[in-house]
Tab-separated table of C-alpha atoms and ligand atoms in Angstrom:
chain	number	residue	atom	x	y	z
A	1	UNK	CA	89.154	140.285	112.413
A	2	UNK	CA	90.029	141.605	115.965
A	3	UNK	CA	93.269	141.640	117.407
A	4	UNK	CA	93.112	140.666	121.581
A	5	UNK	CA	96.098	141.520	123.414
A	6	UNK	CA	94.794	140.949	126.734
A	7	UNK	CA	92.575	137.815	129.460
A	8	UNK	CA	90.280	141.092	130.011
A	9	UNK	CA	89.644	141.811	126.426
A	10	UNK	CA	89.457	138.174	125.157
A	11	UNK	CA	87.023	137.395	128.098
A	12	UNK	CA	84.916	140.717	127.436
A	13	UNK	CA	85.002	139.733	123.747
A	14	UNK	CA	84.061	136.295	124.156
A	15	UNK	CA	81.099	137.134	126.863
A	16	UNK	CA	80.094	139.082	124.481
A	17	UNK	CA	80.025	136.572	121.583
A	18	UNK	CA	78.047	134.175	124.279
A	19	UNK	CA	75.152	136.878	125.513
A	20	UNK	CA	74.301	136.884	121.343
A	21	UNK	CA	73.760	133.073	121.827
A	22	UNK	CA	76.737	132.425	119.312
A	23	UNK	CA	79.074	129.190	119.847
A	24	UNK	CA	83.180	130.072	119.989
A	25	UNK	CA	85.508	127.809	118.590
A	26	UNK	CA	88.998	128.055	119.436
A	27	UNK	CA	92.875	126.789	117.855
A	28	UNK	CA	95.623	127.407	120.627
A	29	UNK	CA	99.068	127.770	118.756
A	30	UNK	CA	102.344	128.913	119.445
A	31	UNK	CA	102.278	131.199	116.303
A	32	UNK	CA	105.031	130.967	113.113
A	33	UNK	CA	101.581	129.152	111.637
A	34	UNK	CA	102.001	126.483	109.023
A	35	UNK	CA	99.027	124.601	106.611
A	36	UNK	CA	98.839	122.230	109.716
A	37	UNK	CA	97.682	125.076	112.273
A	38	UNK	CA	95.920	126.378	109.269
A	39	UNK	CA	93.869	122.689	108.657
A	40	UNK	CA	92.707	122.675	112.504
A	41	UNK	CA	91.045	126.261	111.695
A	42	UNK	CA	88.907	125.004	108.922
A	43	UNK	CA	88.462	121.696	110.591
A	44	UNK	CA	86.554	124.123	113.376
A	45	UNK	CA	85.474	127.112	111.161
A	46	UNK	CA	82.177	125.511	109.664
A	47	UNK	CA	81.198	123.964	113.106
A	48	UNK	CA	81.233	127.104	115.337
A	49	UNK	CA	79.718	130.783	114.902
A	50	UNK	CA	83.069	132.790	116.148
A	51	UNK	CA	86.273	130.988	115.858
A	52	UNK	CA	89.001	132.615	117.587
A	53	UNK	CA	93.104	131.568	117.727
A	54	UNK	CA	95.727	131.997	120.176
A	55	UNK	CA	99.431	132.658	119.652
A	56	UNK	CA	100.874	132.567	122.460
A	57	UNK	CA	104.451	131.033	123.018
A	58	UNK	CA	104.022	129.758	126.773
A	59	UNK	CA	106.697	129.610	129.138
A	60	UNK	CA	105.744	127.117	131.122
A	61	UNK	CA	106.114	124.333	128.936
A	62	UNK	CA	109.799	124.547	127.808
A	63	UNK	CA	112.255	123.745	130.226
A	64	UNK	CA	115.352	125.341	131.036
A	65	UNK	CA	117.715	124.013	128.573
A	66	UNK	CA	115.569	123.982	125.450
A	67	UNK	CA	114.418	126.629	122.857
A	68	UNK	CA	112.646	129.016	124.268
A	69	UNK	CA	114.222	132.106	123.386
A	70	UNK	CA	114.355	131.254	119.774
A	71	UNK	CA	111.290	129.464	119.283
A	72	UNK	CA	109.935	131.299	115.928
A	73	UNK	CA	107.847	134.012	115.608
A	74	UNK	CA	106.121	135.850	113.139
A	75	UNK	CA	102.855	138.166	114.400
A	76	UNK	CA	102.578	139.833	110.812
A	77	UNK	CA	102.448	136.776	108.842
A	78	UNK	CA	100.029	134.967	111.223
A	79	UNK	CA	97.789	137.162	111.630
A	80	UNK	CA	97.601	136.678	107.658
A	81	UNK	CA	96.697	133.709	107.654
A	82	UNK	CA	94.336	133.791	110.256
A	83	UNK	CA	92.405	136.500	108.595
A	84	UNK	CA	92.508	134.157	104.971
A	85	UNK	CA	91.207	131.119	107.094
A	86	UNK	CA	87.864	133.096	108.288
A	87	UNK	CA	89.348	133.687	111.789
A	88	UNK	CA	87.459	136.074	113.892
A	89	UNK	CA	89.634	137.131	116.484
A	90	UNK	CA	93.133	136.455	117.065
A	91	UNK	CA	94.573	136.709	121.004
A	92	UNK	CA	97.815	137.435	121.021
A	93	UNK	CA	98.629	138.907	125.087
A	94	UNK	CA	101.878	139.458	125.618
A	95	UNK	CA	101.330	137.803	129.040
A	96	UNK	CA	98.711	135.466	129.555
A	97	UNK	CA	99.220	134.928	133.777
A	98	UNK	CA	98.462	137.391	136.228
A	99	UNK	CA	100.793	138.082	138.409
A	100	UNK	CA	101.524	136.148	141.467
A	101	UNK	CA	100.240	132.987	139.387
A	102	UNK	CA	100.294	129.821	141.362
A	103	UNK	CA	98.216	127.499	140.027
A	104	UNK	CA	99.173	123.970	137.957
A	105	UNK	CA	97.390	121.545	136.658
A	106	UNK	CA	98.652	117.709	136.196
A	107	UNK	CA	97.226	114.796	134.648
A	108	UNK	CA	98.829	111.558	135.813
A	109	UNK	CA	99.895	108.127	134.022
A	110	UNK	CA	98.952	109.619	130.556
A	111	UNK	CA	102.133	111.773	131.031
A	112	UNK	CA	104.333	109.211	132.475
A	113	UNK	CA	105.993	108.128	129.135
A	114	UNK	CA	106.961	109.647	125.621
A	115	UNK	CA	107.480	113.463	126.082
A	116	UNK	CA	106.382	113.312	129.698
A	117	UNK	CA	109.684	111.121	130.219
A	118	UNK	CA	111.793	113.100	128.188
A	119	UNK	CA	110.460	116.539	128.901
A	120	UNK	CA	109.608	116.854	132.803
A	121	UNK	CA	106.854	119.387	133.096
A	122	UNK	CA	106.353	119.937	129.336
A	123	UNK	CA	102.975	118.536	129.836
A	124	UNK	CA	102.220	120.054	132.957
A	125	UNK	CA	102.875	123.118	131.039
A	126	UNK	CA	100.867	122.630	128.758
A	127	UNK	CA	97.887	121.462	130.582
A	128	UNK	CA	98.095	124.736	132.841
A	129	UNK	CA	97.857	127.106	129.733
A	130	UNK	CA	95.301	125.035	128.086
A	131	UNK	CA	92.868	124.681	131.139
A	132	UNK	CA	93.191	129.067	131.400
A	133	UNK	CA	92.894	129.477	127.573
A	134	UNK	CA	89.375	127.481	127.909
A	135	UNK	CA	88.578	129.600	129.890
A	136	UNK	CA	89.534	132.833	128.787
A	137	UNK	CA	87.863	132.137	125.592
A	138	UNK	CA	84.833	130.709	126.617
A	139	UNK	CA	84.649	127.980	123.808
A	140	UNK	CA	82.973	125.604	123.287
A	141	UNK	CA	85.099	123.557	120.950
A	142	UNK	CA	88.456	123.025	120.982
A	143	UNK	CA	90.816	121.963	118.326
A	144	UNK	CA	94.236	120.109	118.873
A	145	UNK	CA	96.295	118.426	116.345
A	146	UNK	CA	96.884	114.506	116.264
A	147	UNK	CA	100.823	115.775	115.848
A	148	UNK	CA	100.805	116.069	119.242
A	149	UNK	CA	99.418	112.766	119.905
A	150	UNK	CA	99.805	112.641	123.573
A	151	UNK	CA	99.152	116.245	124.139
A	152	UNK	CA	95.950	115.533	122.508
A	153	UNK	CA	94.943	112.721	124.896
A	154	UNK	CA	95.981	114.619	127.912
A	155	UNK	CA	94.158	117.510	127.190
A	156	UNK	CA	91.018	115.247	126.560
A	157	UNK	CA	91.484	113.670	129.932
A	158	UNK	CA	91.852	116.822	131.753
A	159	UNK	CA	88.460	118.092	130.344
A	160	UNK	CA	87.174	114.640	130.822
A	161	UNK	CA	88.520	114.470	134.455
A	162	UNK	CA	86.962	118.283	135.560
A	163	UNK	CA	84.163	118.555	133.418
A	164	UNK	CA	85.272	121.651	131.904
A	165	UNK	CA	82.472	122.648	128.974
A	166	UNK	CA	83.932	122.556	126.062
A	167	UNK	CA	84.387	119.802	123.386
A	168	UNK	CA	87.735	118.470	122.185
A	169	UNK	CA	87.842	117.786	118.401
A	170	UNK	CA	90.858	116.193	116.928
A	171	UNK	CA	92.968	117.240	113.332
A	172	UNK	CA	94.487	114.941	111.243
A	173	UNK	CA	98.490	115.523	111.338
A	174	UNK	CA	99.461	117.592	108.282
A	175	UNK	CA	102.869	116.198	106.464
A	176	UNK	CA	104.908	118.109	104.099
A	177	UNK	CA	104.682	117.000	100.292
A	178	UNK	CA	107.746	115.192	101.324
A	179	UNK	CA	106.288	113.378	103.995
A	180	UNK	CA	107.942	115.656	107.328
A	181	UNK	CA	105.042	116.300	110.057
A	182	UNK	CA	104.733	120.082	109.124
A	183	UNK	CA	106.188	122.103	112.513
A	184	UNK	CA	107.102	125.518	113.010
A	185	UNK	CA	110.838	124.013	114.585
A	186	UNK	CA	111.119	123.095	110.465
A	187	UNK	CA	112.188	126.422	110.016
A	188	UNK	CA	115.624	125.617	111.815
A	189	UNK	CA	116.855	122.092	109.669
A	190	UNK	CA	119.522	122.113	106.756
A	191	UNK	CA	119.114	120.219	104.054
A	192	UNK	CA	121.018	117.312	105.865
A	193	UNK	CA	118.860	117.719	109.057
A	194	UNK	CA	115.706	117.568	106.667
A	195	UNK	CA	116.912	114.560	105.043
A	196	UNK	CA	117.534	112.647	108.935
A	197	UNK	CA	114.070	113.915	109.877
A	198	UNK	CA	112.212	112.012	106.651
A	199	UNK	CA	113.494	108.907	108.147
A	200	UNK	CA	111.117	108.994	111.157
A	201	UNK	CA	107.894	108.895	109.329
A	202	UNK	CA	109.447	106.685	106.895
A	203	UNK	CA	110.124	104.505	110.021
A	204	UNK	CA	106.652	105.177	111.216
A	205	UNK	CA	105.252	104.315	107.917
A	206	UNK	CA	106.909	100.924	107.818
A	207	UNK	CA	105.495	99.714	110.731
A	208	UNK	CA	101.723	100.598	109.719
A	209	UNK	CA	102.141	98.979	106.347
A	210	UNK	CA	103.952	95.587	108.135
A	211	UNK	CA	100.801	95.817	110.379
A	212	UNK	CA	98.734	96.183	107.456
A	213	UNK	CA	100.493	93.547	106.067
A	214	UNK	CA	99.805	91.105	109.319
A	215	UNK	CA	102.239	91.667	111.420
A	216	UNK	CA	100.949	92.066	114.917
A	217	UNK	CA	104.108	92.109	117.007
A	218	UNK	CA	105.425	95.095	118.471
A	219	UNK	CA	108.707	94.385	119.552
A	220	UNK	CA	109.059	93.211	115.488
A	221	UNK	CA	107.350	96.369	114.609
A	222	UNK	CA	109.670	98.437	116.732
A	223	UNK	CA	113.059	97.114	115.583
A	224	UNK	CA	111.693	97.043	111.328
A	225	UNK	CA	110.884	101.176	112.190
A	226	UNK	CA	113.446	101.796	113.970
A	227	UNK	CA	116.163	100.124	111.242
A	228	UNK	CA	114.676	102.823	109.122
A	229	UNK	CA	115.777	105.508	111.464
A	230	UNK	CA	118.809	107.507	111.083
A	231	UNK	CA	118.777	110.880	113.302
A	232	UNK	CA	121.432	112.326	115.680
A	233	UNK	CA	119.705	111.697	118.867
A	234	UNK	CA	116.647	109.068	118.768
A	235	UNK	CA	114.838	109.988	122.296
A	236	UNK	CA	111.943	107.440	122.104
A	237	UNK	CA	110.676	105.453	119.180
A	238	UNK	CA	107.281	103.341	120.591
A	239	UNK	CA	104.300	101.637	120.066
A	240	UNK	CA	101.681	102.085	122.249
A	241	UNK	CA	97.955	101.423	123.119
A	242	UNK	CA	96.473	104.256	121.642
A	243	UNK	CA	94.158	105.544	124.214
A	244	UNK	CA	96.047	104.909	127.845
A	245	UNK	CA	99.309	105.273	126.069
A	246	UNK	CA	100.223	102.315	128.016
A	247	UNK	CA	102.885	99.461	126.652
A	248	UNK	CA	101.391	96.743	124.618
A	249	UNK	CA	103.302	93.022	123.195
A	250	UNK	CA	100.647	92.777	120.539
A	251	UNK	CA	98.265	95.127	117.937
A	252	UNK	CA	94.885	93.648	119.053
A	253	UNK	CA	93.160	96.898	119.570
A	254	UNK	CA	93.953	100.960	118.511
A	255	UNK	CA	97.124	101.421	119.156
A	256	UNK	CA	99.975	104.513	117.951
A	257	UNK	CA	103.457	104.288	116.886
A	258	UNK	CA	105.064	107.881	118.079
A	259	UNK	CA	108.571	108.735	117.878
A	260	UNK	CA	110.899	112.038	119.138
A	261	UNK	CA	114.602	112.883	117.567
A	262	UNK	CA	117.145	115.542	117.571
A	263	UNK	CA	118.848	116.386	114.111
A	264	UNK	CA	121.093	119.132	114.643
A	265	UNK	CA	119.812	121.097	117.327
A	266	UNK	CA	116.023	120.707	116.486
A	267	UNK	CA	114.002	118.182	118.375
A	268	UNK	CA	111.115	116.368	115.507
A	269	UNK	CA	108.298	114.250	117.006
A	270	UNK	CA	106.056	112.219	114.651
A	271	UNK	CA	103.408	110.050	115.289
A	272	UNK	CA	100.784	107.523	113.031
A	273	UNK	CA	97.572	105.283	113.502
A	274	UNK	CA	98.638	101.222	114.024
A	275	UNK	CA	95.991	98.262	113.577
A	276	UNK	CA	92.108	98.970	114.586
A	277	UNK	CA	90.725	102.725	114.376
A	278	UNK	CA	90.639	104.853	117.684
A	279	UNK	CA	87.215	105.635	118.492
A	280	UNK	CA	87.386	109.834	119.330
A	281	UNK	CA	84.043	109.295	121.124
B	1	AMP	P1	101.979	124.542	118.263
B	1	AMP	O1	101.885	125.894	117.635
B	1	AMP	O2	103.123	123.724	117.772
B	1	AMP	O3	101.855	124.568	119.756
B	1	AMP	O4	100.687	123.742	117.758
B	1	AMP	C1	99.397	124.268	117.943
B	1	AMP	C2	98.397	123.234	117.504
B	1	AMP	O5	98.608	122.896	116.146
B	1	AMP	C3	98.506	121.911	118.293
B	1	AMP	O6	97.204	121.388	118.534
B	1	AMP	C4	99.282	121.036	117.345
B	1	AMP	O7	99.036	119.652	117.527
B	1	AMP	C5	98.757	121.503	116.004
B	1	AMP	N1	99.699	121.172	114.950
B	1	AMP	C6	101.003	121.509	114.858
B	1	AMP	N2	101.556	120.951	113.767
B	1	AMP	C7	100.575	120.242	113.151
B	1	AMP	C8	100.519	119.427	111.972
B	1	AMP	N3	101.594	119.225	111.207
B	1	AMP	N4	99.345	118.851	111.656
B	1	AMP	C9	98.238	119.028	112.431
B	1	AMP	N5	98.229	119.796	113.548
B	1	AMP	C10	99.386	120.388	113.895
């Protein structure tokens, strides 16, 4: 497995990869990698020749009061994993902008609501690192986890909306055996935090089986999840249509129930299908 600490050596590596005709698959992370960063890996590994992952904590999508400076890492133990999941090249650059970087790319209305709302210029953030990690790796796949639902569907519109080359392929979200969305910001809960953050997919999972069940109204759906709830800080619990992320009254087509909390100091965001399936196509 090679270790890239640099854009010139990941882009001389990948050119490389591409003048032997080979396709490049690629998992951006943050690093501190867990069974769900792991599951995107071997969601890509048997589709691509070269599969390559980035850990890369990126500035530009936490803002000034959140967690920046402590946000987990662990190079070592990452790179473990990658090399047990059949990675072929890790890129891990200390910087990933060169200097005097002054470029930003937005997508509108997709970001409007959920973390857009509550995070101003989270998304941004990430759709700025994303759009120069396509392109330092050359991929041609790309593989981004349903935990970050709306992530997920921005990114897709932003390749979508400039015809960048590369495909977007979706992971299931990967849940603890006690239900938690796995996260690398797990690290940080007590016991009592852990037990608050179970409450949001039980929530979440109340509202698929009512719908399940027949229940097509989302204002009823909202208020069953949300009595469900208990956390320190609920910053959104919603149910919306699954591919503009736009408000809906009724389920009547593919629609997502996604929800954000504090417990303790650790924000938790949790998301799952509602009513018809979403067509990835
Ligand atoms: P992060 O390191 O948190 O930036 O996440 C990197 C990628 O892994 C993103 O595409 C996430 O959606 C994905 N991811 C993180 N946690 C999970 C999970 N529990 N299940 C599936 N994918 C995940």
């Amino acid at each position: 497995m090679d270790l890239l600490s640099s854009s010139e050596e990941m882009v001389a590596w990948a050119d490389n990869v591409r003048r032997q005709g080979l396709r490049i698959g690629f998992v951006p992370t943050m690093g501190f990698l867990h069974s769900g960063h792991v599951s995107l890996m071997q969601r890509l590994r048997p589709r691509v020749d070269r599969l390559v992952v980035s850990i890369y904590v990126n500035p530009l999508q936490f803002g000034p009061n959140e967690d920046l400076d402590r946000y987990p890492r662990d190079p070592e133990g990452d790179s473990q994993k990658c090399r047990a999941a059949g990675v072929d090249a890790v890129f891990m650059p200390a910087d990933l902008y060169p200097d005097g970087f002054s470029t930003a790319v937005t997508v509108d209305r997709l970001t409007d609501g959920l973390c857009g709302a509550s995070r101003p210029g989270h998304l941004d953030g990430v759709t700025t690192v994303v759009a120069r990690l396509l392109n330092v790796t050359r991929c041609h796949e790309a593989c981004f986890g349903e935990k970050d639902f709306q992530q997920l569907m921005v990114v897709r519109r932003m390749v979508r909306d400039l015809a960048m080359p590369v495909q977007i392929v979706p992971g299931p979200l990967v849940r603890d055996v006690d239900g938690l969305a796995l996260s690398s910001r797990n690290k940080f809960l007590s016991t009592e935090d852990r037990r608050k953050g179970l409450t949001l997919h039980r929530g979440l999972f109340a509202m698929q089986a009512a719908t399940g069940a027949g229940e097509t109204d989302v204002a009823k759906l909202l208020s069953l999840g949300r009595a469900y709830i208990d956390v320190d800080d609920l910053d959104y619990l919603e149910l919306v249509d699954a591919e503009s992320l736009g408000a809906i009254d009724r389920i009547d087509r593919p629609a997502r129930a996604l929800v954000a909390a504090k417990v303790g100091s650790t924000r938790l965001i949790d998301n799952v299908a509602i009513g018809p399936e979403l067509s990835w196509t």
